[in-house]
Structure formats: C-alpha cells, structure tokens
Coordinates of C-alpha atoms in Angstrom, one line a residue:
X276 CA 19.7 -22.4 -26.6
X277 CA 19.8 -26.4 -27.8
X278 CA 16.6 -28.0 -26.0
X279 CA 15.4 -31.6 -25.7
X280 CA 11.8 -32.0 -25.4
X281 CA 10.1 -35.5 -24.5
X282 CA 7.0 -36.3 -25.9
X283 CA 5.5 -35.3 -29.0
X284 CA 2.4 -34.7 -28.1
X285 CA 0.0 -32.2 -28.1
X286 CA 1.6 -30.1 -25.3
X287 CA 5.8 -31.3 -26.8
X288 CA 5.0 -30.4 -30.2
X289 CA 3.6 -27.4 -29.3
X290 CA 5.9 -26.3 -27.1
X291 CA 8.6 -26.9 -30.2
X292 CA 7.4 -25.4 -32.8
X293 CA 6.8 -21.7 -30.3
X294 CA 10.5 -22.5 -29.0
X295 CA 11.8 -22.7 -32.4
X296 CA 9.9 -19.7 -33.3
X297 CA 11.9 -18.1 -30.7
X298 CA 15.2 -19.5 -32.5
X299 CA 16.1 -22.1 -29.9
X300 CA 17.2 -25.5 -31.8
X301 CA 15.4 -28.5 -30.7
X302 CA 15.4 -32.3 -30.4
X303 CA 12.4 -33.9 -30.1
X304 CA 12.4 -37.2 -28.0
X305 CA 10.0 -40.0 -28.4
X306 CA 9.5 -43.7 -28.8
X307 CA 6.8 -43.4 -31.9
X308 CA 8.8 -43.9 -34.8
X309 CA 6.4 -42.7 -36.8
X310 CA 5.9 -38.9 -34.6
X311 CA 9.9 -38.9 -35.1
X312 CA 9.6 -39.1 -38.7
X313 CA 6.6 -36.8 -39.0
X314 CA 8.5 -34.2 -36.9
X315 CA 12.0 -34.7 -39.1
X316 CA 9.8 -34.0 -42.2
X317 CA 8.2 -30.5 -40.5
X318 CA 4.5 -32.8 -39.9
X319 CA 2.7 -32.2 -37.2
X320 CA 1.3 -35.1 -35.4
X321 CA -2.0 -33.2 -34.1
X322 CA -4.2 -30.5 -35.8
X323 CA -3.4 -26.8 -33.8
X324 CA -3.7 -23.9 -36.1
X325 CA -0.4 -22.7 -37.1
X326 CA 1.4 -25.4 -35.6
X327 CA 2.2 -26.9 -39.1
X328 CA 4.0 -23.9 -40.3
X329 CA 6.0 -23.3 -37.1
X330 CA 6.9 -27.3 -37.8
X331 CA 8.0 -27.0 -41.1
X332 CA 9.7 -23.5 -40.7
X333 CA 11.7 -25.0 -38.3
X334 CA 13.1 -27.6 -40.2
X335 CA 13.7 -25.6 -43.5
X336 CA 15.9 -23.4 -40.7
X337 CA 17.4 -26.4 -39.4
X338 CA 16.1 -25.7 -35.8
X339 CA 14.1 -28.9 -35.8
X340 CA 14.8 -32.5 -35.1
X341 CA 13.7 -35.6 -34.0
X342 CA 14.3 -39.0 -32.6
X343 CA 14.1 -42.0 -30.4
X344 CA 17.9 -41.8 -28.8
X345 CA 17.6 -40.1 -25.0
X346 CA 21.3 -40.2 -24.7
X347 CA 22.5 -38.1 -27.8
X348 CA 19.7 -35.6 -27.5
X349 CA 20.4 -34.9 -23.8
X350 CA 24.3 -34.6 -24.9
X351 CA 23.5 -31.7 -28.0
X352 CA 21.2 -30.0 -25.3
X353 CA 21.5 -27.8 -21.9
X354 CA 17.8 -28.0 -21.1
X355 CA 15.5 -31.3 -21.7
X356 CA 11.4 -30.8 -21.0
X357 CA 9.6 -33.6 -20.0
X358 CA 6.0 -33.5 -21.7
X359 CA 5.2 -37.1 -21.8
X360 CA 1.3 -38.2 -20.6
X361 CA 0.4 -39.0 -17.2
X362 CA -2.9 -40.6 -18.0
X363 CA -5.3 -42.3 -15.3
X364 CA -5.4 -45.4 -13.9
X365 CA -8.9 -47.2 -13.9
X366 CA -8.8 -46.8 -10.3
X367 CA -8.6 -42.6 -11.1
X368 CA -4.6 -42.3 -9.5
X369 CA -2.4 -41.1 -11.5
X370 CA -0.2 -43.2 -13.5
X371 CA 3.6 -41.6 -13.4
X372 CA 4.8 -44.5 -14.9
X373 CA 5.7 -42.8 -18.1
X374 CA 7.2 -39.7 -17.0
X375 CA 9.1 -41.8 -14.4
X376 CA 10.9 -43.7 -16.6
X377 CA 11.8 -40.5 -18.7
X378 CA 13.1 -39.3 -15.7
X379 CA 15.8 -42.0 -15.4
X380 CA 16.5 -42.0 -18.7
X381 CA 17.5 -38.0 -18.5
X382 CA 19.3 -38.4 -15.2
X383 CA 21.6 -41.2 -16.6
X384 CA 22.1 -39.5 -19.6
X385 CA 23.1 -36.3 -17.5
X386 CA 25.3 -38.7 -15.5
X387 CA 27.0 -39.8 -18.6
X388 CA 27.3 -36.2 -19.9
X389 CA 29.3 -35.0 -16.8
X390 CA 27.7 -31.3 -17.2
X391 CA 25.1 -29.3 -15.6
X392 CA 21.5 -29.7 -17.2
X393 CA 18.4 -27.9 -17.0
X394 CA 15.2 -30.4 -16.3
X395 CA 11.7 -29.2 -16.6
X396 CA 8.8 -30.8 -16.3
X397 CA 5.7 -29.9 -18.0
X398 CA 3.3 -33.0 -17.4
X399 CA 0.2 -32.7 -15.1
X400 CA 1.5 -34.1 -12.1
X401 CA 0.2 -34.5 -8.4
X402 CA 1.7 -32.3 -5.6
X403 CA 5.2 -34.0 -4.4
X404 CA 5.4 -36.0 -7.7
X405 CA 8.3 -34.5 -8.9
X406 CA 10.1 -34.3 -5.2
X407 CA 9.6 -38.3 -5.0
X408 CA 11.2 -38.7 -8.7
X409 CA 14.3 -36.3 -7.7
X410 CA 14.4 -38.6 -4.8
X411 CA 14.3 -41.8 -6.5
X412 CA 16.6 -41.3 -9.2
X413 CA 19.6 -40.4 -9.2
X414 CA 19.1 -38.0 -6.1
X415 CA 23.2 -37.2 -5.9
X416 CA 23.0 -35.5 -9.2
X417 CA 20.9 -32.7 -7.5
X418 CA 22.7 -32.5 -4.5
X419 CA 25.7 -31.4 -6.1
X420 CA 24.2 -29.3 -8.6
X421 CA 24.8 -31.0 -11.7
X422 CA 21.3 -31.7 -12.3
X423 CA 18.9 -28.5 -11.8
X424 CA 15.0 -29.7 -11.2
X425 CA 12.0 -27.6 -12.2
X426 CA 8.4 -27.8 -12.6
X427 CA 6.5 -25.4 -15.0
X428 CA 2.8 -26.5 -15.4
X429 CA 1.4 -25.6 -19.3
X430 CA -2.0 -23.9 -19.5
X431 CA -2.4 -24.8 -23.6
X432 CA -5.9 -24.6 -24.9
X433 CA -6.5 -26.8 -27.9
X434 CA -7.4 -24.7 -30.6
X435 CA -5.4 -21.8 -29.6
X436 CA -2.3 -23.5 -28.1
X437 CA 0.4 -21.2 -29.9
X438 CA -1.2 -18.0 -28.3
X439 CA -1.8 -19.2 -25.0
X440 CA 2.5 -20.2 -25.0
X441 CA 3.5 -16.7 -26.2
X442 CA 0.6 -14.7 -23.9
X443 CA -0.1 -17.2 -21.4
X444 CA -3.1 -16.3 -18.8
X445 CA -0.7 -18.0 -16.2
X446 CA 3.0 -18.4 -15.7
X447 CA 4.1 -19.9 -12.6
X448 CA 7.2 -22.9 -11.8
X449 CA 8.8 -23.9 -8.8
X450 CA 12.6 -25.9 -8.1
X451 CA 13.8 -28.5 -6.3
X452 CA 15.8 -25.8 -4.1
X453 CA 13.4 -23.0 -4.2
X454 CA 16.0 -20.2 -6.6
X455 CA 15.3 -18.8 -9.8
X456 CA 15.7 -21.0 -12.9
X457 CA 17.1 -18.6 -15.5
X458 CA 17.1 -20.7 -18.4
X459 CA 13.4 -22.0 -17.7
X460 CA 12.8 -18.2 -17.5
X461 CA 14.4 -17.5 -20.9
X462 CA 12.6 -20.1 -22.4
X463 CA 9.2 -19.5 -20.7
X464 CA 9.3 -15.7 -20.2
X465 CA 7.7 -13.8 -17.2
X466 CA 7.3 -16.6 -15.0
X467 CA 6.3 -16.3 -11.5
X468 CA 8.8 -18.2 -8.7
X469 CA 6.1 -20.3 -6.2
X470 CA 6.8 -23.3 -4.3
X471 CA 7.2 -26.5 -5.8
X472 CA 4.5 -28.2 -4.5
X473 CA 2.3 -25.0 -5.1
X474 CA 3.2 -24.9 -8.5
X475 CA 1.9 -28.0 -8.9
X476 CA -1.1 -27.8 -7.3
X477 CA -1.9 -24.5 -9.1
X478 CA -2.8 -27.0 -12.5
X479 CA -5.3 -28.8 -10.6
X480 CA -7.0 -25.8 -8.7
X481 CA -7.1 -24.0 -12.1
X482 CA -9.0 -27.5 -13.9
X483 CA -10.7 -27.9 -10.8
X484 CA -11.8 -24.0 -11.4
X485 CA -12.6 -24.6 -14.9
X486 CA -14.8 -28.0 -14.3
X487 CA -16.9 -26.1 -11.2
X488 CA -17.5 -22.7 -13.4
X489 CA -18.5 -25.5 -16.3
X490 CA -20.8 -27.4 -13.6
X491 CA -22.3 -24.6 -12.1
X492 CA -23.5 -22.8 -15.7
X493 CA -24.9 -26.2 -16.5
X494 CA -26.9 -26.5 -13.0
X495 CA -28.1 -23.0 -13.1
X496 CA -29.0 -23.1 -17.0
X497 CA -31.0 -27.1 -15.7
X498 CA -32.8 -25.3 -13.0
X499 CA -34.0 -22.2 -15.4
X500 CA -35.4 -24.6 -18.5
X501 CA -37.4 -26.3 -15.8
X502 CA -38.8 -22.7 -14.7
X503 CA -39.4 -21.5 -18.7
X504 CA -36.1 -19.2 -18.1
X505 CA -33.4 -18.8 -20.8
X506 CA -30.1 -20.0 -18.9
X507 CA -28.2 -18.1 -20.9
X508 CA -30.1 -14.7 -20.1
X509 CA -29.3 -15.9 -16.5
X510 CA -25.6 -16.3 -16.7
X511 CA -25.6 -13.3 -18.8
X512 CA -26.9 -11.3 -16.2
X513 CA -24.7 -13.1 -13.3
X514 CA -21.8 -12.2 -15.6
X515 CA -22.1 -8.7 -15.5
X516 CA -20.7 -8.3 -12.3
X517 CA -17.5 -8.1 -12.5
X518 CA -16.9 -6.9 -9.2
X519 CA -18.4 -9.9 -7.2
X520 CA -19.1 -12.6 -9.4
X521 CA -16.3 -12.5 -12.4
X522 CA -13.3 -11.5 -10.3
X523 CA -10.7 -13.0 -7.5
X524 CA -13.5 -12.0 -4.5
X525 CA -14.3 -14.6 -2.7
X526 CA -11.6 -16.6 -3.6
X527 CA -9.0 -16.4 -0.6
X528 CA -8.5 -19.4 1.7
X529 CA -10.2 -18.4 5.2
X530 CA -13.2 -18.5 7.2
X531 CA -16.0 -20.4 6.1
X532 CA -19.2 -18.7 4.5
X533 CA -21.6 -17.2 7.2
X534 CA -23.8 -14.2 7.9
X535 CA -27.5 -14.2 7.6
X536 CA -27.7 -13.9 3.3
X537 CA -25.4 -17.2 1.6
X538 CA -26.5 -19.9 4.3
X539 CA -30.2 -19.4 3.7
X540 CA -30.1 -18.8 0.3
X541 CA -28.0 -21.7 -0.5
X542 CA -30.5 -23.8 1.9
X543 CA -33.4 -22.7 0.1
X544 CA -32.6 -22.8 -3.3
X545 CA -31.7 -26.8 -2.6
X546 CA -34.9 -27.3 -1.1
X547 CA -36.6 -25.8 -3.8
X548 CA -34.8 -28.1 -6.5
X549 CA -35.3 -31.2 -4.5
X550 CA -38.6 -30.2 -4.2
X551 CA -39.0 -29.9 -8.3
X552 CA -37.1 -32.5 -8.8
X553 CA -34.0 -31.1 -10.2
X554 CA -30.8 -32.4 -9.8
X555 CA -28.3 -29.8 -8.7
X556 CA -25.2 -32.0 -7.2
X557 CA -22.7 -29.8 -7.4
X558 CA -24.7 -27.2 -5.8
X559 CA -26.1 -29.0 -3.0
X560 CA -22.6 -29.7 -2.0
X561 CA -21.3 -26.9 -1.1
X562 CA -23.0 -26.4 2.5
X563 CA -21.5 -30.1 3.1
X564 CA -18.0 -28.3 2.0
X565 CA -18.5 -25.5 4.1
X566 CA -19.4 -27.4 7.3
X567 CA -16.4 -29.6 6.2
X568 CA -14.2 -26.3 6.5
X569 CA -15.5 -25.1 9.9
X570 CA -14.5 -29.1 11.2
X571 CA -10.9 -28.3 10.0
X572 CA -10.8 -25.2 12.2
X573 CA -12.4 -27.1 15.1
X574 CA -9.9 -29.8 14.6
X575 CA -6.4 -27.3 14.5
X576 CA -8.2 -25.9 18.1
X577 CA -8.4 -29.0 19.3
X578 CA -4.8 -30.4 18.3
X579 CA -3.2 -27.5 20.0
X580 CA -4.9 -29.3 23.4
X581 CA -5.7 -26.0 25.2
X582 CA -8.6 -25.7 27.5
X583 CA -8.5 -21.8 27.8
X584 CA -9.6 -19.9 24.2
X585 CA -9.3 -16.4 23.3
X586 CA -11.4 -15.4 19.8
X587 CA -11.2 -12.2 18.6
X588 CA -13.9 -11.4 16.3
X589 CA -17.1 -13.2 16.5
X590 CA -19.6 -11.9 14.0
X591 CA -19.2 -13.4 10.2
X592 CA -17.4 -10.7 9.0
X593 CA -15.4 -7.6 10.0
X594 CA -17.3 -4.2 10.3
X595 CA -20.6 -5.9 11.6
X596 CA -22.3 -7.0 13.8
X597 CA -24.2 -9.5 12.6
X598 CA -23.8 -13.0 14.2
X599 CA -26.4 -14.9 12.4
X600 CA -24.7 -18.2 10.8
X601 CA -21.0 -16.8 12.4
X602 CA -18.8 -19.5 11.9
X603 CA -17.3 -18.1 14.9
X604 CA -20.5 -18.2 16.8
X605 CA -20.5 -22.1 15.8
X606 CA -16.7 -22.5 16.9
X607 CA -17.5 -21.3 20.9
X608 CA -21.0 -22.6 20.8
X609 CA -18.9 -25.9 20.2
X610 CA -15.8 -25.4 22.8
X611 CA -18.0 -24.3 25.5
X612 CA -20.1 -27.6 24.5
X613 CA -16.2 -29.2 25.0
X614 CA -15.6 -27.5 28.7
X615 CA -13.5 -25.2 27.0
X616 CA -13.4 -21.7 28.6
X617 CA -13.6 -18.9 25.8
X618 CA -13.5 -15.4 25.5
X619 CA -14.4 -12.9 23.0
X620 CA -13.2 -9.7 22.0
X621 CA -15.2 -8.0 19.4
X622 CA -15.3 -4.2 19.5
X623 CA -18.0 -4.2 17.1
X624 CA -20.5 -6.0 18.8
X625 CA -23.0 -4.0 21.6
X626 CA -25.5 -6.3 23.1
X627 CA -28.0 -3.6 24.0
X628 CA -28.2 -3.1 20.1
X629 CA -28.8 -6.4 19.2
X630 CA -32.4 -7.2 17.9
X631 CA -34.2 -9.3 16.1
X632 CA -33.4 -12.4 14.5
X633 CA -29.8 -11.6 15.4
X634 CA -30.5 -10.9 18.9
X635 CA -32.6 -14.5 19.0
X636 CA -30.2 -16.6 17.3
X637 CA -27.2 -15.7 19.2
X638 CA -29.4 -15.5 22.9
X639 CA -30.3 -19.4 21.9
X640 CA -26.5 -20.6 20.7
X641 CA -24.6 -18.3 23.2
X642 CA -26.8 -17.5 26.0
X643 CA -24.3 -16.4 28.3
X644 CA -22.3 -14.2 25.9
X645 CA -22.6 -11.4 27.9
X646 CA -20.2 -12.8 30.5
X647 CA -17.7 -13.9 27.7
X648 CA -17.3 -10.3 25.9
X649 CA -14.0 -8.5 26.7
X650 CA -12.6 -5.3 26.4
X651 CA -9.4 -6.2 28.7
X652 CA -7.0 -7.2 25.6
X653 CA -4.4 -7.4 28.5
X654 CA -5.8 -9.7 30.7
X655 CA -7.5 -11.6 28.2
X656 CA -4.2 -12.5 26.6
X657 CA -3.0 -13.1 29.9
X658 CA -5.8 -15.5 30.5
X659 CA -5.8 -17.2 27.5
X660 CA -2.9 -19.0 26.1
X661 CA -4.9 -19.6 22.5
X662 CA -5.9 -17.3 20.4
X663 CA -8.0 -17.4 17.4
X664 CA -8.0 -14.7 15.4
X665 CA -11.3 -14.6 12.8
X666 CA -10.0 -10.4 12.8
X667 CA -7.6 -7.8 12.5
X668 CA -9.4 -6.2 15.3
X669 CA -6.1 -5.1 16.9
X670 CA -3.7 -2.5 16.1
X671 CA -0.3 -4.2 15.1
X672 CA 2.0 -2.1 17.5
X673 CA -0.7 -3.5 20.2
X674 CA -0.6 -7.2 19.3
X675 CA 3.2 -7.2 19.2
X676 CA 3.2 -6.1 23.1
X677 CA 0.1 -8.6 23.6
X678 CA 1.5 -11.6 22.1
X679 CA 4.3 -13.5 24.0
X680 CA 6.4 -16.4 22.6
X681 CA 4.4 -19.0 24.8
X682 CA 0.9 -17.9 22.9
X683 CA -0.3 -20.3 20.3
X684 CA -1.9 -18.0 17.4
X685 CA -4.1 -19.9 14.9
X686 CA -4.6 -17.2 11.8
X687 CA -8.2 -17.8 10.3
X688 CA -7.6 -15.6 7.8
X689 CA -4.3 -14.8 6.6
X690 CA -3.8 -11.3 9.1
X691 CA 0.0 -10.1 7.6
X692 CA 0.7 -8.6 11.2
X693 CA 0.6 -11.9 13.1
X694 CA 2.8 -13.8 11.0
X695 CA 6.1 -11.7 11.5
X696 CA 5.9 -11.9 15.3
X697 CA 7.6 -14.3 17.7
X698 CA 4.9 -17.0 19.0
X699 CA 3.4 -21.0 18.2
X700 CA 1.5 -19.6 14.8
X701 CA -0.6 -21.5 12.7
X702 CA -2.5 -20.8 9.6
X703 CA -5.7 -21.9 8.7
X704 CA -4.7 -22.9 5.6
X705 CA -1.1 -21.9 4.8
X706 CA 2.0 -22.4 6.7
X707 CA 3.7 -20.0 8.7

C-alpha cells in the first residue's frame, strides 16, 4: 500500500520505518528540510533502537521517501497519517494549530486528486477534535465519501517504540461514520472499532492512568521514608495482588465508593499525614472526587424533575447488607431532605437484623426507613415514575412487565437488562 505520513517525528518516523517493514512504500511529509533529507538518506531524526536500520533498509528497498510537497505525496498515496505535534499552550489548551493546517492541506490535495483517500490521524487530540476539523474543512469531501476520516491513537513508548507498533498493549480507532476502516486495519492490525470520541478519549484516560499509578507509588513510597519503611517493599507487597490491586477491578464507571472499609480508611490515613506533615495531594483528593461523583447522580435525579423516587438497592453493594457510607443511603437521606417521596426495595436488607454501627448510622440518616422498605415491586413501580437502580435486584423477565414506556430509569451501574427495554433511560455515565 503507498502511504503518506505527516510529521517526522518521534511517533511519523516510527510509524515508517514498522510500515516499511511491513513492505508498504511511504512518503514522508514535513516542512524541516533538514528531517526530509535525513529521512531520504535512511537517518533517523531521533535515537529509538532499531529505528535506524528499519530507516535505512527502507531506502536501500526503495520503500522510503521524503519531502516537503503535500500535494504530490497525497497523489502517489491511498492513505496519508497525520502525526504532527499538538503541543500546549501556556494557558495548558491544546494547540491544534498544526495538525489543522495539515488537515487542509490533505483535504485540498484530496480535492485535487479526485479519488477516494484514507485519513488517519495519530496526534493526541481532545475528544471532538477531529469531528470539528472534518467540519471545518472541506466537510463535502466526507459527505460523499471521497474522503474517509479516522482516528487511531499511538501508545509508543520511547525506548521500545518498534515493539509496542507490532505488539501494541492497545489498539483501538474510531470514524467519522462509525464503519470499519479496512485499510487502517491492514495497516494497524487487530484494532478494535469504538466511537470516535471514545477513541479519543481512551489516550487521555490511559496518560491520565499512567500519571495517577506514577503519583500514587511516589505518595505511598513519601509517606513510608517518613515512617523508616522501604517504599519499594510496600509497593512490592501491594503488587502482588493481582486480583484486586493489579487488574481491571474497580475500574468500571458506576456508583461511588461506599461501605464501612474505603471511607474510613481513606479518612484516616489523610488525617494521619496531615497530622505528620506529609504531603499526600493526590491522595487526599480522592474523597473530594468521590463526593464529586455522588453530586453528579443527585444532579441527573434532579434534572429528570420528579418528586416521587423509586431506588432499588440501598446498601453499598450488592449481596449485603451493610448501609454504612451507602452512597444510596446519602442519595434518599438527601431527596427526602428535598420533599421528595422515596421508596426502597432491597431484598437484602432485614431491619430486625441490623445491629451495631450499621444499625446506628442508618437509624440517625434514615430514621424512618422502616416505612420506606418495599416488597410491592408492582405498586411501587406504579407509584413511582423514577427509578434508580444502584442493583440488579430484579429478575429481567420481571422488570420488562414492571417497566412502562412513561418510567424514567437512571442506570447507576451499567445493569445490561435495563438498557434493551422500552422507557426514558439514562446512564450514569454512558449513553443509552
């Protein structure tokens, strides 16, 4: 396949010398002279292990060129890649500035050409970035199909860039019109189909993964020199577990933490730091996020504008009955605050077996819970045109007979029976 790749930079050249590999002929774009000539002599302009060989293979083969004319290297090619820099702005945003103008310069050259052309782009870019460029240049080109649009975010590591591009830890790209790209795929290999706007955020959650994992060894390995520890003995130990701790638990968009172990820990290990005098940021953020999350499901109740709430499930997890720190305890202690009438249905919960310091938390923050329990599915639904459901404490053949099309359903935690029947849903953070 004859590709165009814009940018010669750490991710362009890269990417040329493992597509060459491959035995795809490329033309490498970019307005540094001097990268065009290193790249037309087989030179690498970074230092990557191997890269220099791929380079200057590629160019003995005659797969390999390079230059500063967009026009002619969009004519010898079907598919360009963008690869060009989006650096920051002193302000932090995101300057597009670059790959914008790259953009034009492809979609008139496309226009010229008068064929259909592959575009991907591979620079870090914000979610809708590449939407808003399809839009603003040259939008007529994708509307009749001439001009294909793709994102396909790179996860290189410096240092071991040309393994990470044949065995990548992550392959993902979305399209302008949401089908299969097979020439992306061809050039990419297994790569998985997402939304475009997912694909792109998918780059940032994975750095944003990266920098918090970074963060949080640091604070943990600050926090054990001031107590004499060895950090990394620490970290060793926490890295053991590879069910819990190293693995995708806990990482599913949904509730917010509760339950009577992660709030109190989390609260006392801060104290304690503050207390030493050790500065754990990052860590004494996250009860601020959390509380931030339960606000977001207070606000989707409250934008649906209904005064009459049905929640099903009300202890911090399913298969308990533990209500200490419930985020769903803190949801109806604050409707009912609001004049909001609530139920509850949780079959797990039995008041006469509450005790302790479950029993006295929830008697202070719901003292009349007794009267707001429910076994009545039927007449609570009926009662209620809200439902929240923290729980898939329902059998699905039940819920379709329960739910009507008038019901507004808000999903706090991604429950697949809800979404497929007929009725006002809402995710807690997805889309229907």
């Amino acid at each position: 396949m004859n590709v165009s790749i814009f940018g010669i930079g750490y991710v362009g050249a890269v990417t040329a010398g493992c597509l060459t590999k491959q035995g795809h002929r490329i033309h490498c774009v970019d307005v540094n002279e001097v990268k065009v000539d290193g790249i037309n002599a087989g030179q690498s302009p970074i230092f990557e292990p191997g890269l220099d060989g791929l380079l200057s293979t590629a160019c003995d083969r005659g797969l390999l060129t390079a230059t500063t004319d967009c026009e002619s290297a969009v004519a010898a090619s079907e598919v360009s890649i963008v690869c060009v820099g989006t650096p920051a702005l002193e302000s932090g945003r995101l300057n597009l500035a670059y790959v914008s103008h790259v953009y034009k310069q492809i979609a008139d050259a496309v226009k010229s050409k008068g064929t259909e052309h592959q575009l991907i782009l591979r620079s870090t870019m914000l979610p809708g970035s590449v939407r808003s460029l399809a839009e603003q240049h040259r939008p007529e080109l994708i509307t009749s199909g001439q001009l294909r649009v793709c994102f396909c975010p790179e996860f290189l590591r410096e240092g071991s860039a040309i393994g990470d591009f044949g065995n990548p830890a992550l392959a993902v790209y979305g399209t302008i019109d949401g089908e299969r790209n097979l020439a992306l795929e061809e050039l990419m290999g297994d790569c998985t189909l997402m939304p475009l706007e997912a694909a792109e955020l998918v780059k940032y959650a994975c750095n944003y993964w990266h920098a918090v994992k970074v963060a949080f060894g640091n604070e943990v390995g600050r926090l054990s020199k001031h107590l004499s520890v060895d950090g990394h003995a620490v970290m060793e130990a926490f890295c053991q577990d590879t069910q819990l701790n190293i693995s995708a638990n806990y990482l599913r968009p949904g509730t917010p933490f509760g339950g009577s172990c992660l709030p109190k820990d989390i609260a006392a290990l801060n104290s304690y730091a503050r207390q030493e005098g050790v500065a754990l940021p990052m860590l004494e953020s996250i009860q601020a996020s959390n509380h931030a999350h339960l606000d977001h499901l207070i606000q989707l109740v409250n934008h649906t504008g209904q005064r009459s709430v049905l929640i099903v499930g009300l202890s911090f997890k399913k298969g308990t009955d533990d209500l200490r720190g419930s985020p769903m305890v803190a949801l109806a202690e604050t409707l009912i605050g609001r004049g909001v009438e609530v139920e509850i249905y949780d079959t797990n919960i039995d008041l006469s077996r509450l005790t302790g310091s479950n029993q006295t938390e929830t008697s202070r923050r719901l003292p009349h819970l007794a009267a707001r329990l429910t076994v009545d599915t039927a007449g609570a639904f009926e009662r209620n045109q809200l439902i929240v459901f923290a729980q898939d404490l329902i059998p699905e053949p039940d819920l379709a007979q329960l739910i009507s099309a008038d019901h507004v359903v808000l999903d706090v935690n991604g429950i697949p029976s809800l979404r497929s029947i007929p009725c006002h849903y809402e995710g807690l953070c997805w889309e229907s």
